[in-house]
C-alpha positions as a Markdown table, in Angstrom:
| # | Residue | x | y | z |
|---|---|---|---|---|
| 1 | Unk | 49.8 | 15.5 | 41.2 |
| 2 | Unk | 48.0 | 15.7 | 44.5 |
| 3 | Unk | 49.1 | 16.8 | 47.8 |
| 4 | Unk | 49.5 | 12.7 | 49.0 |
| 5 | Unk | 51.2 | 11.6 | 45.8 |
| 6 | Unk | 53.9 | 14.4 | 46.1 |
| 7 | Unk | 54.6 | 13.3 | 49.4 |
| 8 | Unk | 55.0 | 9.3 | 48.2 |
| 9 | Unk | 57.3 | 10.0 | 45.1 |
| 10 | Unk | 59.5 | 12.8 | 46.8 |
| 11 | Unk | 60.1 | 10.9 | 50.2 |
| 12 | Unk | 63.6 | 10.3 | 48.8 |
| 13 | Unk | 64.7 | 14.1 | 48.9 |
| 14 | Unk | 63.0 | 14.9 | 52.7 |
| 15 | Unk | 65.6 | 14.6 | 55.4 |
| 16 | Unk | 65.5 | 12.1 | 58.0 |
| 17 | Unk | 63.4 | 14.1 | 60.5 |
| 18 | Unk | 60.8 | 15.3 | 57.2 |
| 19 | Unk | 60.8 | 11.5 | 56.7 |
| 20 | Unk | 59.0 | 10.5 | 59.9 |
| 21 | Unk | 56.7 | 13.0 | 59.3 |
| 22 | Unk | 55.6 | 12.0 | 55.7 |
| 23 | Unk | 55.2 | 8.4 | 57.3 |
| 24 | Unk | 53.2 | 9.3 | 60.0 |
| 25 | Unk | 51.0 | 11.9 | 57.4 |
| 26 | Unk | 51.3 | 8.4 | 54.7 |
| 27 | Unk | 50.0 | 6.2 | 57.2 |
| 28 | Unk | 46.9 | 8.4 | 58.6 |
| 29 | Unk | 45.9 | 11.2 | 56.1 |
| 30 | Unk | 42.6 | 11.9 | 57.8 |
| 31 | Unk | 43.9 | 12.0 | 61.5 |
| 32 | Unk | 46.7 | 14.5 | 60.3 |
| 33 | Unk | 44.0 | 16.9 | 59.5 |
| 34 | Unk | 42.8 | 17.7 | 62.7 |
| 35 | Unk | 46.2 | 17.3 | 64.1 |
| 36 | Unk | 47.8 | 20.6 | 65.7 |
| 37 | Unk | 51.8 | 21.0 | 64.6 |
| 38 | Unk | 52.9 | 20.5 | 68.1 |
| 39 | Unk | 51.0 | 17.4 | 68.4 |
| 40 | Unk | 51.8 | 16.5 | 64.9 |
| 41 | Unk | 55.5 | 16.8 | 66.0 |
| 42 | Unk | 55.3 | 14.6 | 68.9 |
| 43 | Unk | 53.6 | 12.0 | 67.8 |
| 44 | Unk | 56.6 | 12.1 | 65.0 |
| 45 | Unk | 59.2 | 12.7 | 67.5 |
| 46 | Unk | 61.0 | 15.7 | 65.3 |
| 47 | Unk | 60.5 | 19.1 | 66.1 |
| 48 | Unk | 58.0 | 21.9 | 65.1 |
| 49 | Unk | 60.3 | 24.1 | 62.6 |
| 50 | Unk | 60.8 | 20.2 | 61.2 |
| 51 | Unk | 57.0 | 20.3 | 60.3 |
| 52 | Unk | 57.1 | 23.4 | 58.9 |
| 53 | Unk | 60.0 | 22.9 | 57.1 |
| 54 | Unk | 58.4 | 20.0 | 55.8 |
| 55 | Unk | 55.3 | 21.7 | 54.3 |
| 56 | Unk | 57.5 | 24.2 | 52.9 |
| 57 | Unk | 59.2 | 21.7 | 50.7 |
| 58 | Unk | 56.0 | 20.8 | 49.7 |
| 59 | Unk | 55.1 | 24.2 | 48.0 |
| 60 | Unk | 53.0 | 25.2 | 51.3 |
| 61 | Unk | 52.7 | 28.5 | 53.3 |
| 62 | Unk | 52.9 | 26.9 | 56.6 |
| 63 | Unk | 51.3 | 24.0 | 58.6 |
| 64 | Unk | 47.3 | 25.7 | 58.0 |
| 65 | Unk | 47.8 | 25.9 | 54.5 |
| 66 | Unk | 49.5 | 22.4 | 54.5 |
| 67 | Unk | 46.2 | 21.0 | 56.3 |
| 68 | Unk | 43.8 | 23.1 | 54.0 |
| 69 | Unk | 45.5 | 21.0 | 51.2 |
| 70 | Unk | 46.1 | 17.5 | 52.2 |
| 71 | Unk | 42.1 | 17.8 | 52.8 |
| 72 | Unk | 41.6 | 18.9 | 49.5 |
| 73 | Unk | 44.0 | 15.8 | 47.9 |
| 74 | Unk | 41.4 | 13.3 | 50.3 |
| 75 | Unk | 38.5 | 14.5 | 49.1 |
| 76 | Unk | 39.6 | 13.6 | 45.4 |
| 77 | Unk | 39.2 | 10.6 | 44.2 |
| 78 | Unk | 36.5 | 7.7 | 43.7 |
| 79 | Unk | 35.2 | 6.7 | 47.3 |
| 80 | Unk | 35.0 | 3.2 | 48.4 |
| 81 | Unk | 37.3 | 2.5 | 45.0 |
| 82 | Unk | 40.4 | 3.8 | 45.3 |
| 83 | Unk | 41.9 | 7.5 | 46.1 |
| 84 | Unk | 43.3 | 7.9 | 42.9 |
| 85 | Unk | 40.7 | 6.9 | 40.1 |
| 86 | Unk | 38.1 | 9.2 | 39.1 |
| 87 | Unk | 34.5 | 8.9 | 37.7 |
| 88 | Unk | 35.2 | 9.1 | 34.5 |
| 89 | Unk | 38.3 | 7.1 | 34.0 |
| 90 | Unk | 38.2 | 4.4 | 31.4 |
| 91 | Unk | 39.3 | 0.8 | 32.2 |
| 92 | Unk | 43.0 | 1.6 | 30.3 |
| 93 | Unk | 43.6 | 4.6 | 33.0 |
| 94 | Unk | 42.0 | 2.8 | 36.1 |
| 95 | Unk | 44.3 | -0.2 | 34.9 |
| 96 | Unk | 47.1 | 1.8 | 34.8 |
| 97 | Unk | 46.3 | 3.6 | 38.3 |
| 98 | Unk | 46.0 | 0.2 | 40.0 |
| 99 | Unk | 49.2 | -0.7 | 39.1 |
| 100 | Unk | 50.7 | 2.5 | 39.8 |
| 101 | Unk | 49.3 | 3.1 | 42.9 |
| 102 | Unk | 50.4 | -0.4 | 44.4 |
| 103 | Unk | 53.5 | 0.0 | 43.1 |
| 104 | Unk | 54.0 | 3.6 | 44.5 |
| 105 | Unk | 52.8 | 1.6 | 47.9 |
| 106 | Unk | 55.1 | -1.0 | 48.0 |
| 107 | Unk | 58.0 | 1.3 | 47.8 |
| 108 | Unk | 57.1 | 3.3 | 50.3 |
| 109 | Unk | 56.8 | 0.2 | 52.6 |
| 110 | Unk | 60.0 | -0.8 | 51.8 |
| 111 | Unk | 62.1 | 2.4 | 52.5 |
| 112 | Unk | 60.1 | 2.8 | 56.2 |
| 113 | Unk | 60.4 | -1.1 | 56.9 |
| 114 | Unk | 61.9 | -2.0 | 60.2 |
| 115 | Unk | 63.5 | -5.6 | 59.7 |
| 116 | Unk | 64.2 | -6.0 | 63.3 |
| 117 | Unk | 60.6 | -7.1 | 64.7 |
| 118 | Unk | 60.2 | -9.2 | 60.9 |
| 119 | Unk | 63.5 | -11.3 | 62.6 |
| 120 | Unk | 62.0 | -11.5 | 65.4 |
| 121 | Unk | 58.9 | -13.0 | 64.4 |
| 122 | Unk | 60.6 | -15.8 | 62.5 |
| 123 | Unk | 62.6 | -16.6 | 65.6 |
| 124 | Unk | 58.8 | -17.0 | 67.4 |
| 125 | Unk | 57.7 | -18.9 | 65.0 |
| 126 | Unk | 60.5 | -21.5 | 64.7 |
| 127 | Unk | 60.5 | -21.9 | 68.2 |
| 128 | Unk | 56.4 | -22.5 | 68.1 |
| 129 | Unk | 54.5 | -24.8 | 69.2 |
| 130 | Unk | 51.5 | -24.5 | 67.2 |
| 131 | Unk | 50.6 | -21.6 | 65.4 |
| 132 | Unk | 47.5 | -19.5 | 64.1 |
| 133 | Unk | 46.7 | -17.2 | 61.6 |
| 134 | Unk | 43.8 | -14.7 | 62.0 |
| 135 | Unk | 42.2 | -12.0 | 60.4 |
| 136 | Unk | 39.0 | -10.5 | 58.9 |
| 137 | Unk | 37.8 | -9.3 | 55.8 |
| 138 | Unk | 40.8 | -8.5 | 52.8 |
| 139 | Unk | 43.2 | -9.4 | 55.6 |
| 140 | Unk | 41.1 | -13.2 | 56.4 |
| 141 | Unk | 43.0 | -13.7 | 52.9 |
| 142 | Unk | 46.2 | -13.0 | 53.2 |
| 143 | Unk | 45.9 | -15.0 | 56.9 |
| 144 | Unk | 44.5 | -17.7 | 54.5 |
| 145 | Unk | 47.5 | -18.0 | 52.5 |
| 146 | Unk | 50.0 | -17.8 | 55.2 |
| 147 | Unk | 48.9 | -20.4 | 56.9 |
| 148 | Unk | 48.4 | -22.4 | 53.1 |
| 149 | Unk | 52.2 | -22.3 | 53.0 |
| 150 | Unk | 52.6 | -23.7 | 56.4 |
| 151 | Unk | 50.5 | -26.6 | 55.8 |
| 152 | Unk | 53.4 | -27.8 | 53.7 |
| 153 | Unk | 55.6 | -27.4 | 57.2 |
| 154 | Unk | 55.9 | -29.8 | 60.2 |
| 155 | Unk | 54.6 | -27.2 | 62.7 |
| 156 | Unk | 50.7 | -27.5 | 63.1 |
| 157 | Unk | 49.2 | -24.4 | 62.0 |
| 158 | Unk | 45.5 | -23.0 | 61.7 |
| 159 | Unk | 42.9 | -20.1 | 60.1 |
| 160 | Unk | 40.1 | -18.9 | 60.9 |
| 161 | Unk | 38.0 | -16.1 | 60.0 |
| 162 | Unk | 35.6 | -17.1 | 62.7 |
| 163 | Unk | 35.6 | -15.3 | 65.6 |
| 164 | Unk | 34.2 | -18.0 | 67.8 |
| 165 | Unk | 36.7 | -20.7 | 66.8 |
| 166 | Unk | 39.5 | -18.0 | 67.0 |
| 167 | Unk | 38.4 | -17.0 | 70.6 |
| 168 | Unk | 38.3 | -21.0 | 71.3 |
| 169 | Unk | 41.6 | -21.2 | 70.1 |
| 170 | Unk | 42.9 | -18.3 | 72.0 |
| 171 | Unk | 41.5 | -19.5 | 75.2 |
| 172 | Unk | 43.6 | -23.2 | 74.7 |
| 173 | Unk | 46.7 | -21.2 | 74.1 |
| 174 | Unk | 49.8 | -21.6 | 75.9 |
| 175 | Unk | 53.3 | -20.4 | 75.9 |
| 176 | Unk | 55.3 | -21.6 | 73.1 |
| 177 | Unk | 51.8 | -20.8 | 70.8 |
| 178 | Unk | 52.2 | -18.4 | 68.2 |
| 179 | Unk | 49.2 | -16.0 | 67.0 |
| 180 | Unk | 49.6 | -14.1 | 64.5 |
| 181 | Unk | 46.6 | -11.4 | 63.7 |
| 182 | Unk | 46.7 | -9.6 | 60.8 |
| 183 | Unk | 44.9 | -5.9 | 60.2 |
| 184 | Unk | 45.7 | -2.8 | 58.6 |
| 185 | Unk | 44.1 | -0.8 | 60.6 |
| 186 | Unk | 44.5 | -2.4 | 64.1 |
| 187 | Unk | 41.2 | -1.6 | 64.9 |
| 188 | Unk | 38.9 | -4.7 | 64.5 |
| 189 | Unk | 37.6 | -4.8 | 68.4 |
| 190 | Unk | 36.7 | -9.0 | 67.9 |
| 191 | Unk | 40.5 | -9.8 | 66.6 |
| 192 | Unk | 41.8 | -7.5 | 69.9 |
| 193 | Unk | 40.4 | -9.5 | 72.2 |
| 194 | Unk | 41.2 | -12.5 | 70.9 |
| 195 | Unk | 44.7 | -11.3 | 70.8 |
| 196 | Unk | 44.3 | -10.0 | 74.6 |
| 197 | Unk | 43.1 | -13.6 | 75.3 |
| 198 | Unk | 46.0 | -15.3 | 74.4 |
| 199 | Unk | 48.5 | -12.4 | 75.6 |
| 200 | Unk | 47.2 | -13.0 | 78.6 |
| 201 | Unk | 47.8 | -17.0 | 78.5 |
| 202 | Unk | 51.2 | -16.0 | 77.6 |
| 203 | Unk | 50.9 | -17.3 | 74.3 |
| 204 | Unk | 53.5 | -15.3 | 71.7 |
| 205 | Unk | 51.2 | -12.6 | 69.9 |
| 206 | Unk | 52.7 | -10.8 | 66.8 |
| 207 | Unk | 50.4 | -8.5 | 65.0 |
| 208 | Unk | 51.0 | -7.6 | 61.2 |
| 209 | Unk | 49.1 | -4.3 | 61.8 |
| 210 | Unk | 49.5 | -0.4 | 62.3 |
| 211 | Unk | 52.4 | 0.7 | 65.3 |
| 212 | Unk | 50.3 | 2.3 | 68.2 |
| 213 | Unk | 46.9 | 0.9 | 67.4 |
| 214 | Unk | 44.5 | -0.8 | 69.8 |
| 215 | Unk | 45.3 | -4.6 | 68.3 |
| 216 | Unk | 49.4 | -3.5 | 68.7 |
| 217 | Unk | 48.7 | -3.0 | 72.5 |
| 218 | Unk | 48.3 | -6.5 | 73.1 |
| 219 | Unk | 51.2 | -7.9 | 70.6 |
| 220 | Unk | 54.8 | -8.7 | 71.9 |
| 221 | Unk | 55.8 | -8.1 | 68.4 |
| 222 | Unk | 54.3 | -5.5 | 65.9 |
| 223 | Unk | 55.3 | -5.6 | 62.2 |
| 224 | Unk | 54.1 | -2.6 | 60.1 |
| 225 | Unk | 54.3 | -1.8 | 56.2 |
| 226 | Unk | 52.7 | 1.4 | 56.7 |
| 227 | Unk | 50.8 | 1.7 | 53.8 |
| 228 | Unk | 48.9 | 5.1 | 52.8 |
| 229 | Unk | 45.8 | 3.6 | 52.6 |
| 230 | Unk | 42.5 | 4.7 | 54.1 |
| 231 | Unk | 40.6 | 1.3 | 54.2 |
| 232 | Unk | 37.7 | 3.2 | 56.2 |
| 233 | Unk | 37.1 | 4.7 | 53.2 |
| 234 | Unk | 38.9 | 2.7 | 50.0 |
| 235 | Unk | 38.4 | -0.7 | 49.4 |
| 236 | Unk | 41.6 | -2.9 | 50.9 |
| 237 | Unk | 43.9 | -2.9 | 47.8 |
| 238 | Unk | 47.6 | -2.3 | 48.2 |
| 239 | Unk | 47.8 | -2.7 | 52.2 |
| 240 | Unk | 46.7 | -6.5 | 51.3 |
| 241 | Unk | 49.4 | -6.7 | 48.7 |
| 242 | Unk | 52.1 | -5.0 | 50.8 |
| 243 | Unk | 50.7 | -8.0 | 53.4 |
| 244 | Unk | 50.8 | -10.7 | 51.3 |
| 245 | Unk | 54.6 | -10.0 | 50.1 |
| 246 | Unk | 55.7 | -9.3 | 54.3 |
| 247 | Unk | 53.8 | -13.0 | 54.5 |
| 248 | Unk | 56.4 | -14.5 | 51.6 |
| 249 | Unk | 59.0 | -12.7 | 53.2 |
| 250 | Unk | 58.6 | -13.8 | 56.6 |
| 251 | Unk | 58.1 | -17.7 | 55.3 |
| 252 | Unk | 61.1 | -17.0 | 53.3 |
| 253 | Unk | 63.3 | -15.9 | 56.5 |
| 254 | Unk | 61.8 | -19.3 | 58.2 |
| 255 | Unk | 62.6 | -21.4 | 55.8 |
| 256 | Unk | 66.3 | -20.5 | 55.5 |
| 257 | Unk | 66.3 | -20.5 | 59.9 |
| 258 | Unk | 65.2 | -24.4 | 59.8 |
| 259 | Unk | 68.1 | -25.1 | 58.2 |
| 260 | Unk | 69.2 | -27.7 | 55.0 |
| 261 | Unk | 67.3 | -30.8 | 56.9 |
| 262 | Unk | 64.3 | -29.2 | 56.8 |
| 263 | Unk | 64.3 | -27.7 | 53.5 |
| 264 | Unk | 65.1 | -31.4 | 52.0 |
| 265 | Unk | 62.3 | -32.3 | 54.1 |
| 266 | Unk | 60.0 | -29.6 | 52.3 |
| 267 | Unk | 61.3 | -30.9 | 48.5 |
| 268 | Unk | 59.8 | -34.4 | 49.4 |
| 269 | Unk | 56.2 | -32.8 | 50.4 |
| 270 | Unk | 56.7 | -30.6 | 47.0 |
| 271 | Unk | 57.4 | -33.5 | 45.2 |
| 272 | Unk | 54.7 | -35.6 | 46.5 |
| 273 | Unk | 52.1 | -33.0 | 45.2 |
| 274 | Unk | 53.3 | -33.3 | 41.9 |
| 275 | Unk | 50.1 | -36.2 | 41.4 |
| 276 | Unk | 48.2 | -33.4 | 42.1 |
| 277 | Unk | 48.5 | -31.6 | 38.6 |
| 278 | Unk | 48.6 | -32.6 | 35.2 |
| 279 | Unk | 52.3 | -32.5 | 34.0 |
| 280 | Unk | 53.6 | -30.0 | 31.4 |
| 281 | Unk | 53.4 | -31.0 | 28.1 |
| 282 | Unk | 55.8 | -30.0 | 25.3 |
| 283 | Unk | 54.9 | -27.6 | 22.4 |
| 284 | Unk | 56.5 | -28.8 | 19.3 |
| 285 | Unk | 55.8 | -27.0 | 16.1 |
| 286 | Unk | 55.3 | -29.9 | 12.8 |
């Protein structure tokens, strides 16, 4: 097992302090590489024998040897794939790595999910005035299906994976709008400033993105599922599942704020799309 694997499956037995530091090294592999310890240490807010007793655990000499091999464990893999499948891997194995590898992400987004700003965001959006959804690339889909469940709400909702109908619609913003931009890596210079544009018209911005990254500097509220994945370098894979489930989450948490009017309100729309489909028929063996 590689050095990045170890450090997903074993995250139970670090300590609290070793914890934050295999979510920081999780979230940005390549970064950590050219890290030193003490800035390493900061930017996890533990201390430096923390680190070091960190890469100990690990089966490393110190924080240079720890380096030497977390570079080695990145430059395995498929590029432009996924990390873990190889060249040579038939469709059973890369099957199996799929599945094992979202699964392995999706527990580690759990145990280093902060539930406070995910509250926090359903109180802005049940408050909202209008909301939108926006996002590019993998994430323009999970945007897309967010804002395909609240179509079935009373609150007027929008996508787009245009920047130029986004930017319109950040300019029109006011208080009491929600936007809510969606990126892994936070990085996607068009969707910041279309987030700065309606942070600056006081609109309510939450960003389902990575903590500290250029897009997060212009959110009120940032949600992170902190994800190992290297999407500069990988396909988008399990950050857009871990998304996608934080999406069905968050509509869950809105639903059950709105209350027992609103949710009778959403059987009748559910039940007037029944037309829509053909009805299930019966099997009956002769």
């Amino acid at each position: 097992m590689d050095l990045i694997n170890r450090i997903s499956s074993e995250q139970n037995q670090f300590s609290k302090s070793e914890r934050k530091v295999a979510a920081l090294i999780l979230h940005e592999p390549e970064q950590a590489i050219h890290r030193s310890i003490a800035s390493l240490a900061a930017l996890a807010e533990v201390s430096e024998p923390t680190v070091n007793r960190f890469c100990r655990r690990l089966g490393c000499k110190g924080y240079p040897d720890f380096k030497l091999q977390l570079a080695q464990s990145l430059a395995q893999g498929t590029p432009f794939v996924n990390r873990d499948i190889e060249e040579d891997d038939n469709v059973d194995q890369i099957t199996q790595k799929i599945f094992d590898s979202t699964l392995n992400a999706l527990s580690i987004a759990r145990q280093s999910l902060d539930s406070r700003p995910i509250a926090a965001t359903v109180e802005a959006l049940v408050g909202a005035r209008k909301i939108a959804f926006f996002g590019f690339g993998a994430s323009a889909s999970v945007a897309h299906d967010a804002q395909n469940k609240f179509a079935r709400f009373d609150t007027p909702s929008v996508f787009s994976d245009d920047p130029l109908v986004q930017r319109m619609w950040a300019i029109n913003s006011e208080p009491n709008d929600v936007l809510v931009c969606i990126s892994h890596t936070g990085r996607t210079k068009a969707l910041c400033e279309i987030a700065a544009i309606a942070h600056d018209n006081k609109a309510t911005v939450i960003g389902i993105t990575a903590p500290n990254s250029p897009l997060s500097e212009n959110c009120q509220l940032t949600v992170s599922t902190n994800v190992p994945e290297d999407t500069d370098q990988y396909m988008p894979m399990a950050s857009r599942i871990a998304q996608l489930v934080l999406i069905d989450a968050i509509i869950a948490g809105y639903t059950l704020q709105r209350g027992p009017k609103f949710r009778e309100k959403l059987a009748r729309v559910k039940e007037g799309l029944k037309g829509s489909r053909y009805s299930k028929q019966a099997t009956t063996k002769e």
